[in-house]
Amino acid sequence: MPVRINRRKFLASTAAGAAASAIAMPAIAQGAPFKIGLMTVKTGPLAQGGIQMEQGISTFLKQKSNKLAGRAIEFISADTGGNPAGAKTKAQELIERDKVHVILGPLAAFELLAIADYVRDNKTPMISLAAAEDMTQRRANAFLIRPSSTSAQCCQPMGDYAAKELKYKRAATISEDFAFGYEQMAGFQRVFEDNGGKVVKKLWPPLVTPDYTPYIAQLTGVDCVFNGFAGSNPVKFMRAYADLGAKAKTPLLSGWTAMDDALLKSLGDEAVGVISSHWYSADRDTPANKAFIADMQKNYGVLPGGYSAGMYIAGQCVEAAIQKVGGNADDRVALAAALHQVALTDTPRGPLKFDRLGNAVGDVFIRKCERKDGRLVNTIIKTYPNVSQFWTYDEKAFLANPVYSRDYPPAKNLE
């Protein structure tokens, strides 16, 4: 069953909330609450990120004393179980039973693919973390925005960096055998090969893989290995990669989920030196990011990463949209239109706007994992500004091609 956070208890949990409860509220806050439904994952290999998603939006709502633009908030968290059927069931419950105004999430690309048409047909705005490429490309949805990134949005800059600045010529890729993995590796491959490199091996372990040894044994004869693991899998993979001696021979690169800042507490020396590409970094030294990190550490004792930052920023988008539509926030069509028009200058990730298809345009950071003062830190070594989901490619030409997949672009250099 969904977890409901009682507004009275929520307000009482903070001094600011207690003070607010003693003051007469504006007229807009005295009506029915604005309902936010979170679709997340709390079980299975993706649960670590799913729990962080809930922490991120909860931190934002706590900062706001559970009111956005003067409107009282009712927050409902639903566990999808990390599978398409569970996602569809929870979407139906949130929309038909709970009557939410907006859905945040889900986490996984295959979950978003399973519910996107249903959410659109029921005219419910959705702010998704899931990276499924086509949801903001060939199957763009007027009720969907994504303030994080597509699967390939950070991998394309990494392909550029690996070819141009690291001067790598031969690469192998490895990621889970599902949509998010396919799309990440395709974006890296396209840009890396467009800049003179060759992807000569592509490996696809199942999402639940007990032992990566057989795969790591194949990662030889290349200048680098690019991995896109997610959830708890990056920890298992990197430990095995180091233990088997591969790290000492071949540099490891990663997408954002594989070296997310929130994972660093679970990693050791196996992560030192890994270069990653991310739309968020705890290393950003700005007031907005510092405040976010401080509250995440205060509330949950964790260093935040992309999962929590994505949902914190989703809360900022909801607040901005409610402010834009004013007393019309119960009109879901108007709210969806306002979400597409949101432009934020002060988020933990930096400035953020949306393209015409509802996907984020923002900075992407190249980071190198280092040990500083006894702890692991992803230090920003290069920033790619205003990165679009289309990278530097022409949008019309990009969309005329098939969606990134296991088979596109074709792997013409495999050995």
Short mmCIF file of C-alpha atoms in Angstrom, two decimals:
data_model
loop_
_atom_site.label_atom_id
_atom_site.label_comp_id
_atom_site.label_asym_id
_atom_site.label_seq_id
_atom_site.Cartn_x
_atom_site.Cartn_y
_atom_site.Cartn_z
CA MET A 1 0.00 0.00 0.00
CA PRO A 2 1.18 3.55 -0.62
CA VAL A 3 2.80 5.31 2.32
CA ARG A 4 0.95 8.46 3.30
CA ILE A 5 2.73 11.23 5.12
CA ASN A 6 0.30 12.96 7.44
CA ARG A 7 0.47 16.71 6.96
CA ARG A 8 -0.01 17.50 10.66
CA LYS A 9 2.81 15.18 11.71
CA PHE A 10 5.00 16.48 8.92
CA LEU A 11 4.56 20.08 9.99
CA ALA A 12 5.14 19.20 13.62
CA SER A 13 8.47 17.63 12.74
CA THR A 14 10.09 21.01 12.16
CA ALA A 15 10.13 24.25 14.08
CA ALA A 16 9.21 26.14 10.95
CA GLY A 17 6.25 23.83 10.44
CA ALA A 18 5.12 24.27 14.02
CA ALA A 19 5.27 28.02 13.65
CA ALA A 20 3.40 27.91 10.37
CA SER A 21 0.59 25.86 11.89
CA ALA A 22 -0.09 28.65 14.38
CA ILE A 23 -0.47 31.29 11.70
CA ALA A 24 -3.57 31.83 9.58
CA MET A 25 -2.89 30.39 6.12
CA PRO A 26 -3.63 32.17 2.85
CA ALA A 27 -6.95 31.32 1.25
CA ILE A 28 -5.33 29.07 -1.35
CA ALA A 29 -3.94 26.79 1.40
CA GLN A 30 -7.29 26.35 3.17
CA GLY A 31 -8.85 24.20 0.45
CA ALA A 32 -8.12 20.61 -0.48
CA PRO A 33 -4.41 19.73 -0.46
CA PHE A 34 -2.36 19.45 -3.61
CA LYS A 35 -1.48 15.77 -4.00
CA ILE A 36 1.96 14.60 -5.12
CA GLY A 37 2.41 10.90 -5.85
CA LEU A 38 5.89 9.38 -5.97
CA MET A 39 6.51 6.17 -7.91
CA THR A 40 9.74 4.65 -6.67
CA VAL A 41 11.49 1.32 -6.02
CA LYS A 42 12.18 0.01 -2.52
CA THR A 43 12.96 -3.64 -3.24
CA GLY A 44 15.41 -5.43 -5.55
CA PRO A 45 18.68 -4.29 -7.19
CA LEU A 46 17.35 -0.79 -7.97
CA ALA A 47 16.10 -0.10 -4.43
CA GLN A 48 19.11 1.98 -3.38
CA GLY A 49 18.26 4.64 -5.95
CA GLY A 50 14.54 4.38 -5.26
CA ILE A 51 14.96 5.08 -1.56
CA GLN A 52 17.12 8.10 -2.42
CA MET A 53 14.35 9.42 -4.67
CA GLU A 54 11.97 9.48 -1.70
CA GLN A 55 14.61 11.14 0.47
CA GLY A 56 15.12 13.88 -2.13
CA ILE A 57 11.50 14.96 -2.46
CA SER A 58 10.92 14.57 1.29
CA THR A 59 13.86 16.89 1.98
CA PHE A 60 12.42 19.51 -0.36
CA LEU A 61 8.94 19.32 1.18
CA LYS A 62 10.42 19.55 4.68
CA GLN A 63 12.32 22.69 3.67
CA LYS A 64 9.02 24.14 2.46
CA SER A 65 7.09 23.16 5.62
CA ASN A 66 4.96 20.96 3.37
CA LYS A 67 3.46 23.86 1.44
CA LEU A 68 4.27 24.90 -2.13
CA ALA A 69 3.26 28.36 -3.32
CA GLY A 70 0.94 28.58 -0.32
CA ARG A 71 -0.77 25.27 -1.11
CA ALA A 72 -0.80 22.46 1.48
CA ILE A 73 0.77 19.25 0.14
CA GLU A 74 -0.32 15.64 0.59
CA PHE A 75 2.53 13.31 -0.33
CA ILE A 76 1.94 9.66 -1.27
CA SER A 77 4.84 7.26 -1.90
CA ALA A 78 4.23 4.04 -3.86
CA ASP A 79 6.68 1.15 -4.31
CA THR A 80 6.55 -0.24 -7.85
CA GLY A 81 8.77 -3.22 -7.07
CA GLY A 82 10.99 -2.20 -9.99
CA ASN A 83 8.97 -3.94 -12.70
CA PRO A 84 6.56 -2.82 -15.46
CA ALA A 85 3.49 -4.57 -14.01
CA GLY A 86 4.06 -3.03 -10.60
CA ALA A 87 4.54 0.38 -12.16
CA LYS A 88 1.25 0.12 -14.05
CA THR A 89 -0.63 -0.93 -10.90
CA LYS A 90 0.79 1.92 -8.81
CA ALA A 91 0.10 4.48 -11.55
CA GLN A 92 -3.54 3.36 -11.62
CA GLU A 93 -3.83 3.58 -7.84
CA LEU A 94 -2.28 7.05 -7.68
CA ILE A 95 -4.46 8.43 -10.48
CA GLU A 96 -7.79 6.65 -10.02
CA ARG A 97 -7.92 6.11 -6.25
CA ASP A 98 -5.70 8.81 -4.78
CA LYS A 99 -6.51 11.50 -7.39
CA VAL A 100 -2.99 12.92 -7.39
CA HIS A 101 -2.31 16.18 -9.21
CA VAL A 102 1.17 15.13 -10.35
CA ILE A 103 3.30 11.99 -10.39
CA LEU A 104 7.04 12.03 -9.66
CA GLY A 105 9.06 9.11 -11.03
CA PRO A 106 9.32 6.30 -11.90
CA LEU A 107 12.97 5.24 -11.64
CA ALA A 108 13.56 2.72 -14.44
CA ALA A 109 13.24 3.21 -18.18
CA PHE A 110 11.16 0.03 -18.57
CA GLU A 111 8.72 1.32 -15.93
CA LEU A 112 8.24 4.62 -17.73
CA LEU A 113 7.71 2.85 -21.05
CA ALA A 114 4.99 0.75 -19.40
CA ILE A 115 2.94 3.67 -18.03
CA ALA A 116 3.56 6.67 -20.29
CA ASP A 117 0.49 6.16 -22.50
CA TYR A 118 -1.77 5.49 -19.52
CA VAL A 119 -0.62 8.62 -17.70
CA ARG A 120 -1.08 10.71 -20.83
CA ASP A 121 -4.55 9.30 -21.52
CA ASN A 122 -5.55 10.19 -17.95
CA LYS A 123 -4.15 13.71 -18.32
CA THR A 124 -1.90 13.52 -15.28
CA PRO A 125 1.37 15.51 -15.30
CA MET A 126 4.47 13.39 -14.64
CA ILE A 127 8.00 14.50 -13.73
CA SER A 128 10.12 11.48 -14.43
CA LEU A 129 13.62 10.45 -13.41
CA ALA A 130 13.52 7.45 -15.75
CA ALA A 131 15.75 8.00 -18.74
CA ALA A 132 13.84 6.21 -21.54
CA GLU A 133 15.00 8.14 -24.60
CA ASP A 134 11.88 8.11 -26.73
CA MET A 135 9.63 9.56 -24.04
CA THR A 136 11.05 12.99 -24.89
CA GLN A 137 11.87 12.23 -28.51
CA ARG A 138 9.70 10.32 -31.01
CA ARG A 139 6.99 9.61 -28.42
CA ALA A 140 7.00 13.02 -26.74
CA ASN A 141 4.22 13.44 -24.22
CA ALA A 142 2.53 16.75 -23.40
CA PHE A 143 2.12 15.56 -19.79
CA LEU A 144 5.74 14.53 -19.21
CA ILE A 145 8.88 16.47 -18.34
CA ARG A 146 12.27 15.08 -17.32
CA PRO A 147 14.54 17.33 -15.19
CA SER A 148 17.36 14.75 -15.07
CA SER A 149 18.55 13.41 -18.44
CA THR A 150 17.90 10.84 -21.12
CA SER A 151 19.95 7.64 -20.87
CA ALA A 152 22.54 8.92 -23.35
CA GLN A 153 22.61 12.60 -22.39
CA CYS A 154 25.64 12.22 -20.13
CA CYS A 155 27.18 9.37 -22.13
CA GLN A 156 27.50 11.44 -25.30
CA PRO A 157 29.79 14.01 -23.60
CA MET A 158 31.79 11.11 -22.17
CA GLY A 159 32.28 9.75 -25.69
CA ASP A 160 33.55 13.18 -26.71
CA TYR A 161 35.86 13.45 -23.69
CA ALA A 162 37.27 9.93 -24.12
CA ALA A 163 38.11 10.50 -27.77
CA LYS A 164 39.28 14.13 -27.75
CA GLU A 165 40.90 14.64 -24.35
CA LEU A 166 41.85 11.17 -23.16
CA LYS A 167 42.87 10.23 -26.72
CA TYR A 168 41.48 6.72 -26.42
CA LYS A 169 41.10 4.80 -29.69
CA ARG A 170 39.63 1.44 -28.69
CA ALA A 171 36.85 0.95 -26.13
CA ALA A 172 34.73 -1.83 -24.70
CA THR A 173 31.30 -1.20 -23.17
CA ILE A 174 29.43 -3.16 -20.51
CA SER A 175 26.00 -2.55 -18.98
CA GLU A 176 22.89 -4.41 -17.89
CA ASP A 177 20.80 -6.13 -20.54
CA PHE A 178 17.87 -3.70 -20.55
CA ALA A 179 16.76 -0.43 -22.16
CA PHE A 180 18.74 1.96 -19.96
CA GLY A 181 21.94 0.05 -20.64
CA TYR A 182 21.35 -0.11 -24.39
CA GLU A 183 20.66 3.61 -24.69
CA GLN A 184 23.65 4.65 -22.58
CA MET A 185 26.11 2.52 -24.54
CA ALA A 186 24.64 3.63 -27.87
CA GLY A 187 25.13 7.31 -27.03
CA PHE A 188 28.72 6.76 -25.94
CA GLN A 189 29.47 4.63 -28.99
CA ARG A 190 28.03 7.11 -31.47
CA VAL A 191 30.00 10.11 -30.25
CA PHE A 192 33.19 8.13 -29.55
CA GLU A 193 33.17 6.67 -33.05
CA ASP A 194 32.19 9.97 -34.68
CA ASN A 195 35.41 11.33 -33.18
CA GLY A 196 37.69 8.58 -34.46
CA GLY A 197 37.37 5.88 -31.80
CA LYS A 198 36.16 2.30 -32.14
CA VAL A 199 33.95 0.30 -29.82
CA VAL A 200 35.28 -3.22 -30.31
CA LYS A 201 33.38 -5.12 -27.58
CA LYS A 202 29.86 -4.73 -26.13
CA LEU A 203 28.80 -6.93 -23.20
CA TRP A 204 25.33 -7.28 -21.66
CA PRO A 205 25.13 -9.02 -18.25
CA PRO A 206 21.59 -9.66 -16.93
CA LEU A 207 20.21 -7.15 -14.42
CA VAL A 208 20.68 -9.76 -11.69
CA THR A 209 24.21 -11.12 -12.20
CA PRO A 210 25.83 -12.95 -9.26
CA ASP A 211 29.36 -13.02 -10.72
CA TYR A 212 30.90 -10.64 -13.26
CA THR A 213 34.11 -12.67 -13.66
CA PRO A 214 33.19 -14.22 -17.05
CA TYR A 215 32.42 -10.76 -18.46
CA ILE A 216 35.50 -9.05 -17.05
CA ALA A 217 37.68 -11.76 -18.57
CA GLN A 218 36.54 -10.53 -22.00
CA LEU A 219 37.45 -6.87 -21.37
CA THR A 220 40.95 -6.99 -22.82
CA GLY A 221 42.82 -5.38 -25.70
CA VAL A 222 41.20 -1.96 -25.29
CA ASP A 223 42.24 1.52 -24.08
CA CYS A 224 39.23 1.87 -21.77
CA VAL A 225 36.05 0.23 -20.53
CA PHE A 226 32.86 2.27 -20.34
CA ASN A 227 30.23 0.92 -17.93
CA GLY A 228 26.65 1.96 -17.27
CA PHE A 229 25.61 -0.17 -14.31
CA ALA A 230 22.87 1.06 -11.97
CA GLY A 231 21.52 0.41 -8.48
CA SER A 232 23.80 -1.82 -6.40
CA ASN A 233 25.40 -3.45 -9.46
CA PRO A 234 28.21 -0.87 -9.90
CA VAL A 235 29.58 -1.77 -6.47
CA LYS A 236 29.74 -5.48 -7.28
CA PHE A 237 31.19 -4.87 -10.74
CA MET A 238 33.91 -2.43 -9.68
CA ARG A 239 35.06 -4.61 -6.81
CA ALA A 240 35.38 -7.58 -9.14
CA TYR A 241 37.06 -5.42 -11.80
CA ALA A 242 39.73 -4.37 -9.30
CA ASP A 243 40.09 -7.78 -7.60
CA LEU A 244 40.70 -9.51 -10.94
CA GLY A 245 43.46 -7.04 -11.84
CA ALA A 246 41.56 -5.38 -14.70
CA LYS A 247 41.60 -1.92 -13.08
CA ALA A 248 45.41 -1.91 -13.02
CA LYS A 249 45.51 -2.61 -16.76
CA THR A 250 42.55 -0.78 -18.31
CA PRO A 251 41.03 2.56 -17.18
CA LEU A 252 37.36 2.50 -16.24
CA LEU A 253 34.84 5.13 -17.38
CA SER A 254 31.22 5.32 -16.30
CA GLY A 255 27.83 6.84 -16.80
CA TRP A 256 26.13 8.75 -14.00
CA THR A 257 24.45 5.87 -12.18
CA ALA A 258 27.64 3.81 -11.94
CA MET A 259 29.55 6.50 -10.01
CA ASP A 260 26.71 8.43 -8.41
CA ASP A 261 27.88 10.37 -5.35
CA ALA A 262 25.48 8.49 -3.09
CA LEU A 263 27.30 5.25 -3.97
CA LEU A 264 30.69 6.49 -2.75
CA LYS A 265 30.04 5.38 0.82
CA SER A 266 29.80 1.80 -0.46
CA LEU A 267 33.01 1.95 -2.51
CA GLY A 268 36.70 1.79 -1.68
CA ASP A 269 39.95 2.10 -3.58
CA GLU A 270 38.40 0.25 -6.52
CA ALA A 271 36.66 3.53 -7.40
CA VAL A 272 39.73 5.79 -7.24
CA GLY A 273 40.61 7.09 -10.68
CA VAL A 274 37.28 6.19 -12.32
CA ILE A 275 36.09 8.99 -14.61
CA SER A 276 32.35 9.54 -14.82
CA SER A 277 29.86 11.83 -16.51
CA HIS A 278 26.86 13.20 -14.60
CA TRP A 279 24.25 15.97 -14.76
CA TYR A 280 24.64 16.43 -10.98
CA SER A 281 27.68 16.52 -8.72
CA ALA A 282 28.01 16.93 -4.97
CA ASP A 283 31.30 18.68 -5.80
CA ARG A 284 29.43 21.76 -7.14
CA ASP A 285 30.30 24.60 -4.77
CA THR A 286 27.12 26.69 -4.88
CA PRO A 287 24.74 27.85 -2.11
CA ALA A 288 21.82 25.85 -3.53
CA ASN A 289 23.82 22.63 -3.69
CA LYS A 290 25.41 23.17 -0.27
CA ALA A 291 21.99 23.69 1.33
CA PHE A 292 20.62 20.57 -0.35
CA ILE A 293 23.59 18.46 0.75
CA ALA A 294 23.45 19.80 4.33
CA ASP A 295 19.77 18.92 4.70
CA MET A 296 20.21 15.48 3.15
CA GLN A 297 23.01 14.76 5.61
CA LYS A 298 20.98 16.18 8.50
CA ASN A 299 17.83 14.23 7.62
CA TYR A 300 19.30 10.95 6.42
CA GLY A 301 23.05 10.97 7.10
CA VAL A 302 23.87 10.51 3.41
CA LEU A 303 25.71 12.33 0.65
CA PRO A 304 23.10 12.90 -2.07
CA GLY A 305 23.43 11.85 -5.68
CA GLY A 306 21.36 12.05 -8.82
CA TYR A 307 18.37 10.06 -7.59
CA SER A 308 17.72 12.37 -4.64
CA ALA A 309 18.76 15.51 -6.54
CA GLY A 310 16.40 14.59 -9.38
CA MET A 311 13.38 14.39 -7.09
CA TYR A 312 14.41 17.47 -5.12
CA ILE A 313 14.51 19.37 -8.42
CA ALA A 314 11.18 17.80 -9.41
CA GLY A 315 9.75 19.45 -6.29
CA GLN A 316 11.18 22.77 -7.42
CA CYS A 317 9.48 22.28 -10.79
CA VAL A 318 6.12 21.58 -9.12
CA GLU A 319 6.45 24.71 -6.99
CA ALA A 320 7.31 26.84 -10.02
CA ALA A 321 4.36 25.43 -11.99
CA ILE A 322 1.89 26.06 -9.16
CA GLN A 323 3.16 29.63 -8.91
CA LYS A 324 2.71 30.02 -12.67
CA VAL A 325 -0.90 28.77 -12.80
CA GLY A 326 -1.93 30.32 -9.45
CA GLY A 327 -5.42 29.27 -8.40
CA ASN A 328 -5.67 27.02 -11.48
CA ALA A 329 -3.34 24.33 -10.06
CA ASP A 330 -6.14 21.74 -9.95
CA ASP A 331 -6.38 21.91 -13.76
CA ARG A 332 -3.98 19.13 -14.75
CA VAL A 333 -3.81 20.23 -18.38
CA ALA A 334 -2.84 23.77 -17.36
CA LEU A 335 -0.36 22.38 -14.82
CA ALA A 336 1.31 20.17 -17.46
CA ALA A 337 1.65 23.14 -19.80
CA ALA A 338 3.18 25.23 -17.00
CA LEU A 339 5.69 22.48 -16.16
CA HIS A 340 6.98 22.54 -19.74
CA GLN A 341 7.58 26.28 -19.41
CA VAL A 342 9.57 26.07 -16.16
CA ALA A 343 13.09 27.53 -16.18
CA LEU A 344 15.07 27.43 -12.94
CA THR A 345 18.29 29.28 -12.20
CA ASP A 346 19.04 28.01 -8.70
CA THR A 347 18.90 24.22 -8.41
CA PRO A 348 21.45 21.77 -6.95
CA ARG A 349 22.50 20.83 -10.51
CA GLY A 350 22.65 24.45 -11.71
CA PRO A 351 20.50 26.31 -14.26
CA LEU A 352 17.80 24.17 -15.84
CA LYS A 353 15.34 24.60 -18.68
CA PHE A 354 13.34 22.26 -20.88
CA ASP A 355 13.44 21.78 -24.62
CA ARG A 356 10.24 21.76 -26.68
CA LEU A 357 9.85 18.02 -26.01
CA GLY A 358 10.05 18.34 -22.22
CA ASN A 359 13.62 17.17 -21.61
CA ALA A 360 16.20 18.93 -19.47
CA VAL A 361 18.87 21.16 -20.95
CA GLY A 362 21.68 21.77 -18.46
CA ASP A 363 25.33 21.30 -17.61
CA VAL A 364 27.03 17.89 -17.67
CA PHE A 365 30.07 17.32 -15.46
CA ILE A 366 33.07 15.09 -16.12
CA ARG A 367 34.35 13.93 -12.71
CA LYS A 368 37.36 11.95 -11.49
CA CYS A 369 37.04 9.93 -8.31
CA GLU A 370 39.72 10.85 -5.78
CA ARG A 371 40.39 10.26 -2.12
CA LYS A 372 40.46 13.54 -0.17
CA ASP A 373 40.81 13.75 3.62
CA GLY A 374 40.15 10.02 3.83
CA ARG A 375 36.93 10.00 1.82
CA LEU A 376 36.01 9.46 -1.81
CA VAL A 377 35.05 12.52 -3.85
CA ASN A 378 34.02 12.90 -7.48
CA THR A 379 36.03 15.99 -8.43
CA ILE A 380 34.73 17.97 -11.41
CA ILE A 381 37.45 18.17 -14.07
CA LYS A 382 35.40 19.53 -16.99
CA THR A 383 31.94 21.04 -17.50
CA TYR A 384 30.00 20.74 -20.74
CA PRO A 385 27.48 23.63 -20.63
CA ASN A 386 23.84 23.51 -21.74
CA VAL A 387 23.87 19.92 -22.94
CA SER A 388 20.79 18.88 -24.90
CA GLN A 389 19.47 15.36 -25.34
CA PHE A 390 20.52 15.70 -28.99
CA TRP A 391 24.14 16.55 -28.07
CA THR A 392 25.51 18.59 -31.00
CA TYR A 393 23.47 16.74 -33.62
CA ASP A 394 20.69 18.34 -35.65
CA GLU A 395 17.41 17.57 -33.91
CA LYS A 396 15.48 16.76 -37.09
CA ALA A 397 18.18 14.41 -38.37
CA PHE A 398 18.54 12.82 -34.91
CA LEU A 399 14.82 12.05 -34.70
CA ALA A 400 14.75 10.65 -38.24
CA ASN A 401 17.00 7.80 -37.03
CA PRO A 402 15.85 4.89 -34.84
CA VAL A 403 15.90 5.33 -31.06
CA TYR A 404 19.20 4.35 -29.42
CA SER A 405 19.11 0.62 -28.75
CA ARG A 406 21.17 -2.55 -28.50
CA ASP A 407 21.37 -2.56 -32.31
CA TYR A 408 21.45 1.16 -33.15
CA PRO A 409 23.78 2.67 -34.03
CA PRO A 410 25.18 -0.49 -35.63
CA ALA A 411 28.36 -1.79 -33.98
CA LYS A 412 30.57 -1.99 -37.07
CA ASN A 413 33.88 -2.41 -35.27
CA LEU A 414 33.22 -5.41 -33.03
CA GLU A 415 36.03 -7.98 -32.79
#
